[in-house]
Coordinates of C-alpha atoms and ligand atoms in Angstrom, one line a residue:
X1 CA 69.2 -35.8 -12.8
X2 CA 71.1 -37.6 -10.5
X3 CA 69.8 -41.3 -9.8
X4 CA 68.4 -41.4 -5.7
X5 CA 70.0 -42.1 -3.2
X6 CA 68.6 -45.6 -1.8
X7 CA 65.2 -44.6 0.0
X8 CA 65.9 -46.9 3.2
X9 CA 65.8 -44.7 6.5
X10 CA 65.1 -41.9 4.6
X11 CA 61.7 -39.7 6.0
X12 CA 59.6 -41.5 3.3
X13 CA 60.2 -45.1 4.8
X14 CA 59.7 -43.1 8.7
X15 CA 56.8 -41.8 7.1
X16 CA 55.7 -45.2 5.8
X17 CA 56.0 -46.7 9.3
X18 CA 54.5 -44.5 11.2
X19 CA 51.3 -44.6 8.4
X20 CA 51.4 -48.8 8.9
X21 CA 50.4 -48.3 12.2
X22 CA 47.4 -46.6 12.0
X23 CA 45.9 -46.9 8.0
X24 CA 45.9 -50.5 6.9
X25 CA 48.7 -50.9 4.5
X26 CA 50.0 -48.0 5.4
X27 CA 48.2 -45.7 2.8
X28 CA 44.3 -44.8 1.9
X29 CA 43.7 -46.8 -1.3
X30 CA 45.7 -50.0 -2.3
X31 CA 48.1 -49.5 -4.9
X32 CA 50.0 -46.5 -3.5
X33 CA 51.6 -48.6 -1.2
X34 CA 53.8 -50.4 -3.8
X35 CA 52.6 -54.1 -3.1
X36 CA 52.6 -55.2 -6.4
X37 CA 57.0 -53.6 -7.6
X38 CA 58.3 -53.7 -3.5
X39 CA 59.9 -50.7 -1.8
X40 CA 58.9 -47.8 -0.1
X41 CA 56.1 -45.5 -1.5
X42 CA 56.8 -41.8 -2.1
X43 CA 55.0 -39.7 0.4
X44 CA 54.5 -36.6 -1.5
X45 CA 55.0 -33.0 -0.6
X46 CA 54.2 -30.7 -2.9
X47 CA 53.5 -31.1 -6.5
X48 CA 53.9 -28.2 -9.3
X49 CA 53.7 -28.7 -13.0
X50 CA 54.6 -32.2 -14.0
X51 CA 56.9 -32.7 -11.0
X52 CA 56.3 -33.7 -7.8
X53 CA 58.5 -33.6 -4.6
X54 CA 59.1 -36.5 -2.0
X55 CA 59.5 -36.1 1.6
X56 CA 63.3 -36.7 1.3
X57 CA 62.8 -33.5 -1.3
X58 CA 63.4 -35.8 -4.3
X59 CA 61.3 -34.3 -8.0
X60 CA 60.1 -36.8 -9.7
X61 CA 58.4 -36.3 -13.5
X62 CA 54.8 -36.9 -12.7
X63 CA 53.0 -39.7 -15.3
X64 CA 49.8 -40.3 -12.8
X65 CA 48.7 -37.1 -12.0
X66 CA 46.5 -38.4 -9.1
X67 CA 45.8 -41.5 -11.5
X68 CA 44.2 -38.8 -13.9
X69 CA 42.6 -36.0 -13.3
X70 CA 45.7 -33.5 -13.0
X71 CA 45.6 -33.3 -17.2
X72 CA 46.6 -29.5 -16.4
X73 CA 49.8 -30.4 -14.6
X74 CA 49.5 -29.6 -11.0
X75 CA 48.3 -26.1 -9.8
X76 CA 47.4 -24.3 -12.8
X77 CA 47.5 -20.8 -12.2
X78 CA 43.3 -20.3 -13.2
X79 CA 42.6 -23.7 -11.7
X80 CA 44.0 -22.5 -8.4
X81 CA 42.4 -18.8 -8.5
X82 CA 39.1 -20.3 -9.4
X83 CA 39.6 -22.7 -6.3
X84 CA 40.6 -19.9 -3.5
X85 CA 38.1 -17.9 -4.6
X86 CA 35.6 -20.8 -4.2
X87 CA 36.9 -21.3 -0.7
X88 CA 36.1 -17.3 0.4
X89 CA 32.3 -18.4 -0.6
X90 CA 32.3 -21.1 1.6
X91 CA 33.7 -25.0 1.5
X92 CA 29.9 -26.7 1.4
X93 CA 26.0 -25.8 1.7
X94 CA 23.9 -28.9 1.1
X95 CA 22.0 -26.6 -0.9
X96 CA 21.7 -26.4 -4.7
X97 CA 24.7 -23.7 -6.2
X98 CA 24.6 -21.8 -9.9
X99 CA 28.1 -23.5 -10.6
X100 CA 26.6 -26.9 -10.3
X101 CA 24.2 -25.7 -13.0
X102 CA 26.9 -24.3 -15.1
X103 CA 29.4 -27.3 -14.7
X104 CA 26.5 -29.8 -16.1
X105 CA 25.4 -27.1 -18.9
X106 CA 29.6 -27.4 -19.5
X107 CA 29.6 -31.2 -20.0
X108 CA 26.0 -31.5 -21.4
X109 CA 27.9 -29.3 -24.0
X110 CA 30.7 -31.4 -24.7
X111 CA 29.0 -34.8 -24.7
X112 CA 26.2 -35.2 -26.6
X113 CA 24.8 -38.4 -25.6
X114 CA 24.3 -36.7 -22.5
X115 CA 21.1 -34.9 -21.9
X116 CA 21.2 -34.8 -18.1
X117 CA 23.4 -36.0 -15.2
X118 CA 24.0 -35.5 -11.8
X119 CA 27.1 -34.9 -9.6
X120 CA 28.9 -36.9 -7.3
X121 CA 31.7 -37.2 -5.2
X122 CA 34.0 -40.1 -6.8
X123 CA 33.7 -42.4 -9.7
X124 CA 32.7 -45.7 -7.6
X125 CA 30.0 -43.8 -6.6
X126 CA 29.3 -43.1 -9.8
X127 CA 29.4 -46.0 -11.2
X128 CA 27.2 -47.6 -8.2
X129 CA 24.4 -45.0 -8.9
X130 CA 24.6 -45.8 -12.8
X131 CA 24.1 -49.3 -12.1
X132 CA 21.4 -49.0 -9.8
X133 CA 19.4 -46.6 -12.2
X134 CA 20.1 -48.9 -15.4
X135 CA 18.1 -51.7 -13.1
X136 CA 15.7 -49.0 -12.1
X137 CA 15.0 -47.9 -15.9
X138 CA 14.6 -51.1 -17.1
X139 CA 13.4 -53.6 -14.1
X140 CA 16.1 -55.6 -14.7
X141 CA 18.2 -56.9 -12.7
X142 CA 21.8 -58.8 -14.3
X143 CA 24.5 -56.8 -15.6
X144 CA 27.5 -57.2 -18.1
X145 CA 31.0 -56.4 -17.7
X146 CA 34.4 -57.0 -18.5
X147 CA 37.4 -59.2 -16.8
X148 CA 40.2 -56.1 -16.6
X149 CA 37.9 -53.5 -16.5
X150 CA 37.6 -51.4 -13.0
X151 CA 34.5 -49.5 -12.0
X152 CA 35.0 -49.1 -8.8
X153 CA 34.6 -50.7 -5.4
X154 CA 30.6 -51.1 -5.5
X155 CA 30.1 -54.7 -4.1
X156 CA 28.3 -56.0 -7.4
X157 CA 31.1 -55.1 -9.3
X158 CA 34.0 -57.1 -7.7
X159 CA 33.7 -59.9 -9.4
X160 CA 35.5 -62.6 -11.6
X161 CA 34.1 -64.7 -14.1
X162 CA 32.5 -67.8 -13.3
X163 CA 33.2 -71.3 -15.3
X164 CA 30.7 -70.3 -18.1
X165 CA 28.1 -68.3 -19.4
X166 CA 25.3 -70.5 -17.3
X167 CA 27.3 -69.5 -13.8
X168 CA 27.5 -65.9 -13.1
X169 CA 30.7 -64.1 -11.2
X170 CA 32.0 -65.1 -8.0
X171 CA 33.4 -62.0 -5.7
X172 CA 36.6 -60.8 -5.9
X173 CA 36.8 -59.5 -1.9
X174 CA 36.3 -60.5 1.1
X175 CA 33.1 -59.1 2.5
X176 CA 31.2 -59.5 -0.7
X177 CA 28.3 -62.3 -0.2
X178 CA 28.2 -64.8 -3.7
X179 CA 24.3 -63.2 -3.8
X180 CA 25.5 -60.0 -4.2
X181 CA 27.3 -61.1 -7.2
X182 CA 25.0 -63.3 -8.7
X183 CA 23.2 -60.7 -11.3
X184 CA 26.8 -59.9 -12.9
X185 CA 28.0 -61.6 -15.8
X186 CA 32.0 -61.1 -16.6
X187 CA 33.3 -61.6 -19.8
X188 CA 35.9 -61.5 -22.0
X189 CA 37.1 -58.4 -23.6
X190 CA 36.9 -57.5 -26.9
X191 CA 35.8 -61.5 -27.2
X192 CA 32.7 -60.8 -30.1
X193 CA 31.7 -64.4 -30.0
X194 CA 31.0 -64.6 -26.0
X195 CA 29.1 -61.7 -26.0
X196 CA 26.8 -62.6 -28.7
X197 CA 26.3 -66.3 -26.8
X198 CA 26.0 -63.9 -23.4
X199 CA 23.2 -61.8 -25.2
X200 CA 21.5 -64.7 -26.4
X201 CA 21.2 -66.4 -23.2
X202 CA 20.5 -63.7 -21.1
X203 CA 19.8 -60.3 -23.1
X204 CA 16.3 -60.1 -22.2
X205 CA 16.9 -59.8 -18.2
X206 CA 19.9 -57.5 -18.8
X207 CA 20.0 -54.3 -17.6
X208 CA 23.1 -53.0 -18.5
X209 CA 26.5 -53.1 -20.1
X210 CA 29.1 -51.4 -18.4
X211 CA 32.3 -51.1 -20.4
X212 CA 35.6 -49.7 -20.0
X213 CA 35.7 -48.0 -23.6
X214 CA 39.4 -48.0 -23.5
X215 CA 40.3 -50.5 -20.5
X216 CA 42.8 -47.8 -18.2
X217 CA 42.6 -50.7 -15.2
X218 CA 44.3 -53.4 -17.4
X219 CA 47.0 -50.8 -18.5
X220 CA 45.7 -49.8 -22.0
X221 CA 43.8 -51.9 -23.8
X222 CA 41.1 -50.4 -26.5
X223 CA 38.2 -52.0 -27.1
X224 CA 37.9 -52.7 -31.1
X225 CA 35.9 -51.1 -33.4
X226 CA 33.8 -54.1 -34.1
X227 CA 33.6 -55.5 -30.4
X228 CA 32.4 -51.7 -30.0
X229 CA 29.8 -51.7 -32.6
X230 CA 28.3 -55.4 -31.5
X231 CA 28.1 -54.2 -27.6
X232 CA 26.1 -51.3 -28.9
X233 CA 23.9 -53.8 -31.9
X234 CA 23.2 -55.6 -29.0
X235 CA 22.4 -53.6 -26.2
X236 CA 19.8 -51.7 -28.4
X237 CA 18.7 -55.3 -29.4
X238 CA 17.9 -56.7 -26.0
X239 CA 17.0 -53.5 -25.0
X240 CA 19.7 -53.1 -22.4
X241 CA 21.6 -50.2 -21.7
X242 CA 25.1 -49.4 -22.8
X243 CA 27.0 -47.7 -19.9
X244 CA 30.5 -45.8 -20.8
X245 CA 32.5 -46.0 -17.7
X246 CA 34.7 -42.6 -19.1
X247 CA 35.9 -42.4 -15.0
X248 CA 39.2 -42.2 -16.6
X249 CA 39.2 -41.5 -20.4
X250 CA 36.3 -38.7 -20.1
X251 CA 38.0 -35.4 -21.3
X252 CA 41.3 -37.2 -20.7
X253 CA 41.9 -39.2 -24.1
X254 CA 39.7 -36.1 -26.5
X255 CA 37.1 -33.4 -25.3
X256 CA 34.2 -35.5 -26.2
X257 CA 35.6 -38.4 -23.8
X258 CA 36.2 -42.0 -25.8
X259 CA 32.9 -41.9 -27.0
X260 CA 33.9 -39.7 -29.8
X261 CA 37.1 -41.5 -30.6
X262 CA 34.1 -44.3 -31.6
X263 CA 31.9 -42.0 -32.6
X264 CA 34.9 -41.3 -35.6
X265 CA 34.8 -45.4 -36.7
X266 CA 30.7 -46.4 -35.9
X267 CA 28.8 -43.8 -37.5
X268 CA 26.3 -41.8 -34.9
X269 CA 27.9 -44.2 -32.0
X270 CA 26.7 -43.1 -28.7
X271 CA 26.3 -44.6 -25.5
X272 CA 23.3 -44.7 -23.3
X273 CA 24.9 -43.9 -20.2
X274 CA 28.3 -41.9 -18.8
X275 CA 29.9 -42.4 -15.8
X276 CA 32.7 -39.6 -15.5
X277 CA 35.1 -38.3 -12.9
X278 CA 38.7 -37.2 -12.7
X279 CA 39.3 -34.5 -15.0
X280 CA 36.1 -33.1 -14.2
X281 CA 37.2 -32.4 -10.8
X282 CA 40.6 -31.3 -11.9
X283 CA 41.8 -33.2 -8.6
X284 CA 38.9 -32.6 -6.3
X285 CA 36.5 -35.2 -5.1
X286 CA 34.0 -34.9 -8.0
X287 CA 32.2 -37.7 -10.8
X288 CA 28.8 -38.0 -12.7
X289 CA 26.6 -39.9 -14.5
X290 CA 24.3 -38.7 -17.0
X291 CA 22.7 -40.1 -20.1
X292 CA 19.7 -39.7 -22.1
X293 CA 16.5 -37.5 -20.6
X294 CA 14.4 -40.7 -20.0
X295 CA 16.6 -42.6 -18.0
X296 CA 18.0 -39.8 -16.0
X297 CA 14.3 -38.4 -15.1
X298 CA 14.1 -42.4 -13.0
X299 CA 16.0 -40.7 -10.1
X300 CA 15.2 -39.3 -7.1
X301 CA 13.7 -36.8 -6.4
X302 CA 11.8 -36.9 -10.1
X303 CA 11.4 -41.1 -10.1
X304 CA 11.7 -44.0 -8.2
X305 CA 15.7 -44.5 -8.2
X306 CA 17.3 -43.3 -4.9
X307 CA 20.7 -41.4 -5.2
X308 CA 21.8 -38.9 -2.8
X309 CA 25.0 -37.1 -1.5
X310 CA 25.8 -34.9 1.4
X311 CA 28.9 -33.2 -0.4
X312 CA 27.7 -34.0 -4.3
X313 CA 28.4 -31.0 -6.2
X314 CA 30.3 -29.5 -4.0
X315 CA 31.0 -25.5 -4.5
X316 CA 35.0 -26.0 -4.3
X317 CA 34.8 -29.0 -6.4
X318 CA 32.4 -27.4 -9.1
X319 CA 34.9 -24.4 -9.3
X320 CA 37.9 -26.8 -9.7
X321 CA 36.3 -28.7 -12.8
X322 CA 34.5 -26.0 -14.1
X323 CA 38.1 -23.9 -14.2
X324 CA 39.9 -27.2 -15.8
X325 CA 37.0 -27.8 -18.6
X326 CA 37.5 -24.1 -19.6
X327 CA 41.6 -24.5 -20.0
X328 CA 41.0 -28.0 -21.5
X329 CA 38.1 -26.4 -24.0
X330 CA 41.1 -24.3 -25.6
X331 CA 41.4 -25.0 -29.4
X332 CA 44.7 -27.1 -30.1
X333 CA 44.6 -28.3 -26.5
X334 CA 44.3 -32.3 -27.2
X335 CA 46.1 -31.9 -30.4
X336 CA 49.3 -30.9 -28.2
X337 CA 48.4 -33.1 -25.2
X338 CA 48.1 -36.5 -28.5
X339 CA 51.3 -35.3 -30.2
X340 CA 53.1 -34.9 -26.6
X341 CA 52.3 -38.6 -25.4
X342 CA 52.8 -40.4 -29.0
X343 CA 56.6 -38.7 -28.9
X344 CA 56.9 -40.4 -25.3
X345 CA 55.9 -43.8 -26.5
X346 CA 57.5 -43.8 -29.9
X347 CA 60.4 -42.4 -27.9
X348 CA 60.4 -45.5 -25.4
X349 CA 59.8 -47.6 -28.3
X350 CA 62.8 -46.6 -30.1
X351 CA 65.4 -47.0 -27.3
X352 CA 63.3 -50.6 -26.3
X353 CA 64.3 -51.3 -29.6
X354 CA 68.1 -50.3 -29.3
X355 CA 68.3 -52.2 -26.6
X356 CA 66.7 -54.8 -28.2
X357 CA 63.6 -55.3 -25.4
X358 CA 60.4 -56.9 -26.2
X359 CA 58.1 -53.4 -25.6
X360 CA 55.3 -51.8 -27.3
X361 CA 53.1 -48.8 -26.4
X362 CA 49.6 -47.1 -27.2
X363 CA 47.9 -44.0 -26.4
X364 CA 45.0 -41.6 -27.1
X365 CA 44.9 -37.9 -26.1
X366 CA 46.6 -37.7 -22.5
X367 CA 46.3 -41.0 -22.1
X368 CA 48.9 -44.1 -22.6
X369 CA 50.0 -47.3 -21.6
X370 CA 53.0 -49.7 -22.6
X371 CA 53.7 -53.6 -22.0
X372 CA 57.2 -55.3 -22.1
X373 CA 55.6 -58.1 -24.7
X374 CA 56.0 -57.8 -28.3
X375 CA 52.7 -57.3 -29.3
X376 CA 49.6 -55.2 -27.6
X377 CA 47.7 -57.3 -25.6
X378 CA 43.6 -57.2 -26.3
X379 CA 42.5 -58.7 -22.7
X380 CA 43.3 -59.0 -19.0
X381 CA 44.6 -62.5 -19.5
X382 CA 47.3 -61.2 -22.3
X383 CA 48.3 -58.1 -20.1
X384 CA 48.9 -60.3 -17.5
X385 CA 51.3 -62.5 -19.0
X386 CA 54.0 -59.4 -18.8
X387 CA 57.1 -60.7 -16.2
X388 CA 56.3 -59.3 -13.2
X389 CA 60.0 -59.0 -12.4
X390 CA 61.2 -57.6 -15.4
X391 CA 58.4 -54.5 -15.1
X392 CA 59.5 -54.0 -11.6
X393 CA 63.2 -53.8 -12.9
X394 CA 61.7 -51.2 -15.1
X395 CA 59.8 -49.1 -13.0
X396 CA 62.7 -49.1 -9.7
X397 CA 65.1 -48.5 -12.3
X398 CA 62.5 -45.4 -13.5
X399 CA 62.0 -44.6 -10.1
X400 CA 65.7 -44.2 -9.1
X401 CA 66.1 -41.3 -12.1
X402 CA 63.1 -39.4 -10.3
X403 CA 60.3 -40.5 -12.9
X404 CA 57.5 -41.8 -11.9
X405 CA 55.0 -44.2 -13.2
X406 CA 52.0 -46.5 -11.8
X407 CA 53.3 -48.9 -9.5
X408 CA 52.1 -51.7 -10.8
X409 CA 52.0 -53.1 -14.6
X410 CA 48.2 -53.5 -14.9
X411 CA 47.9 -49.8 -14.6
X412 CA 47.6 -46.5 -17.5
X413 CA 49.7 -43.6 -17.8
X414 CA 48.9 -40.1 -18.0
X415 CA 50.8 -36.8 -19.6
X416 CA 49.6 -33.6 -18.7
X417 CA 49.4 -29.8 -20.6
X418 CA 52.5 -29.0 -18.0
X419 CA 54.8 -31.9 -19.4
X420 CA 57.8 -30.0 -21.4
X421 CA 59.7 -31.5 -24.4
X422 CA 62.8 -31.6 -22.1
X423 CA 60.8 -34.1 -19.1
X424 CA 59.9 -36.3 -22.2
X425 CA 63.8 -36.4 -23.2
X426 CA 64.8 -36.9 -19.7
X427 CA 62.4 -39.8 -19.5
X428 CA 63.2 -41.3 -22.7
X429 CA 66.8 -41.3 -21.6
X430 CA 66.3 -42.4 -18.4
X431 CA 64.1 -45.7 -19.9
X432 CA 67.1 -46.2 -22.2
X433 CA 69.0 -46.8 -19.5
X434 CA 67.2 -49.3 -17.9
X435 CA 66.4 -51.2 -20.9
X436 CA 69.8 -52.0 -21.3
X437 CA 69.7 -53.3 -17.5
X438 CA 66.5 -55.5 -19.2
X439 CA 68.5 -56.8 -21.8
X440 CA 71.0 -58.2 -20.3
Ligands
LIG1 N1 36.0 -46.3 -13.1 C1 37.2 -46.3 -13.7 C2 37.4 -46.6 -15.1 C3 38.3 -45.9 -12.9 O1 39.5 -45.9 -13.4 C4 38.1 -45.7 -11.5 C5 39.2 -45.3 -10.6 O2 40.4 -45.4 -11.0 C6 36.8 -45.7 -11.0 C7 35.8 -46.1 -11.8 C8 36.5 -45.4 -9.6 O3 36.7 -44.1 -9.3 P1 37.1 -43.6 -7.8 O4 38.4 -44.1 -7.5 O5 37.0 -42.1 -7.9 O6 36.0 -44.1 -6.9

């Protein structure tokens, strides 16, 4: 493909200005509007497949598939059906709907540590409601998470370590009041000593631990094995719960979400708790929590833990997930969707190495993320020692031969079903030439 022409005047950048003037930033969630690599965000058009197509009618090979849940490619033919057909039934009732029933029968049946959940509407929600029922369940108050791991906007979770294990976080946003904060504990990931010292300090008022199981918001970063098998040793310990956040690896990096990638290495590993979204919207506003029958039976209306949504399990959105769970459910599906992204990495990987450029790369399922280092990082503070520049020289030099990754360096990747050999070639190639740029 031809490289673009330079995006300046062009109906994106009109489109940008006119956006600035009335949405702050210019866009409806922070890092679409290029902040963190500079230029002018793509306003998209229409998307099909693994492509998508700018205002100034530009394709671009899609690797963020609305940041995840698009692991069909874009409007899959039964995905759509299922969706218009919803639509002739009516867009929302506030009244309870058999797909609602059959969507959480569907995930009940592909998770097993879940034995109920309930629907939402996006996964900050979800992870807000998880939170508050872990306190609920155990009339606890402090939490656990991780530096580098998102769980979405929820006040008590934007937050950065304090300057030990005594001090808990301090916000992260304007907006947030310190008290809000001062039940949430940050720590280190994948650091085994911390968390033991955290757990012995403060495991009997802990609630929960909420854990990105393979960290998608500090690009890709797995947890390990044995940092996996303590958080669960001492969760059940201490009696606190252990909270998946699977927003972005549930049916995204295998069927049974990340929990049965660990389920492979820690024999019967489950967690307590989900929190899902994404691909079980296929692209509409849908998420969930669920967990075991005893916790779940806390909320509202059954126990004392208030949750509630005007459009939660919404019949559009229900008809969307339940058609992308069926296509997903095929056998050989995640076998494809693993082989597809490990011959994208190992193909970046081989021209980084041509072109002799410090890179490395990792995936699982659909799922993938790579660093200009030598090594793969195994925590925020690693990840962010990448050169800003040089990724930005990366993904502008991407972006000019119409592919299209996360704009910013501390963010995942994602393949789709829809991705061809051919768009992996083309990207391959078109990474090769920039890494000579790099290595110059
Ligand atoms: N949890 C994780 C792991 C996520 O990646 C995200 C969003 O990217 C969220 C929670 C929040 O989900 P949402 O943006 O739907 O509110």
């Amino acid at each position: 493909m031809a490289p673009n022409t330079s995006p300046d005047k062009s109906r994106n950048a009109a489109l940008f200005e006119r956006a600035r003037k009335l949405i702050p930033g210019g866009v409806n969630s922070p890092v679409r509007a290029f902040k963190a690599v500079g230029g002018t965000p793509r306003f998209v058009q229409r998307a099909q497949g693994a492509y998508f197509w700018d205002a100034d009618g530009q394709r671009y090979i899609d690797y963020i598939g609305s940041w995840g849940p698009m692991i069909l490619g874009h409007g899959h033919p039964a995905v759509v059906e299922a969706v218009q057909k919803a639509v002739l039934e009516g867009f929302s009732y506030g009244a309870p709907t058999e797909r609602e029933v059959e969507l959480a029968e569907e995930i009940v049946k592909l998770v097993p540590s879940i034995e109920m959940l309930r629907l939402v509407s996006s996964g900050t929600e979800a992870g807000m409601s998880a939170i508050r029922l872990a306190r609920g369940a155990t009339g606890r108050s402090k939490i656990i998470k991780f530096e580098g791991c998102y769980h979405g906007h929820a006040d008590a979770l934007l937050v950065k370590a304090g300057s030990g294990l005594a001090t808990f976080g301090n916000p992260t946003s304007a907006g947030v009041p310190p008290e809000v904060v001062q039940h949430t504990l940050v720590l280190e990931y994948n650091h085994i000593a911390q968390l033991e010292e955290a757990f012995a300090i403060h495991g009997s008022s802990t609630a929960c631990l909420i854990i990105e199981p393979i960290a998608g918001n500090m690009n890709f970063v797995r947890a390990s094995v044995p940092f996996m098998k303590r958080c669960r040793e001492l969760c059940t310990q201490h009696g606190a719960l252990l909270v998946f956040d699977e927003v972005m690896t549930g049916f995204r990096v295998a069927l049974g979400g990340a929990q049965s990638v660990y389920a492979k290495s820690i024999p019967g590993f489950q967690p307590d708790m989900t929190v899902m979204g994404k691909v079980i919207g296929g692209g509409m506003p849908l998420a969930a929590f669920g967990g075991t029958r005893a916790v779940m039976e806390q909320l509202a209306p059954q126990g004392p833990v208030y949750q509630a949504g005007t459009l939660s399990g919404n019949p559009v959105a229900t008809a969307c997930g339940l058609a992308t769970l069926k296509e997903i459910g095929k056998p050989g599906f995640y076998e494809d969707l693993g082989h597809k992204t490990q011959r994208l990495i190992s193909g970046l990987q081989a021209e980084a190495d041509k072109a002799g450029v410090d890179f490395c790369g990792d995936s699982e399922g659909g799922m993938f993320g790579f660093f200009l280092l030598k090594e793969l990082p195994q925590n925020y503070a690693k990840v962010m020692t990448t050169d800003n520049a040089r990724f930005n020289t990366l993904f502008h030099g991407l972006l000019d031969r119409g592919i299209y990754i996360a704009p910013a360096l501390y963010e995942a990747g994602f393949m789709s079903a829809a991705h061809t050999d051919a768009d992996i070639a083309e990207t391959v190639a078109a990474a090769g030439d920039v890494f000579k740029l790099l290595s110059k």
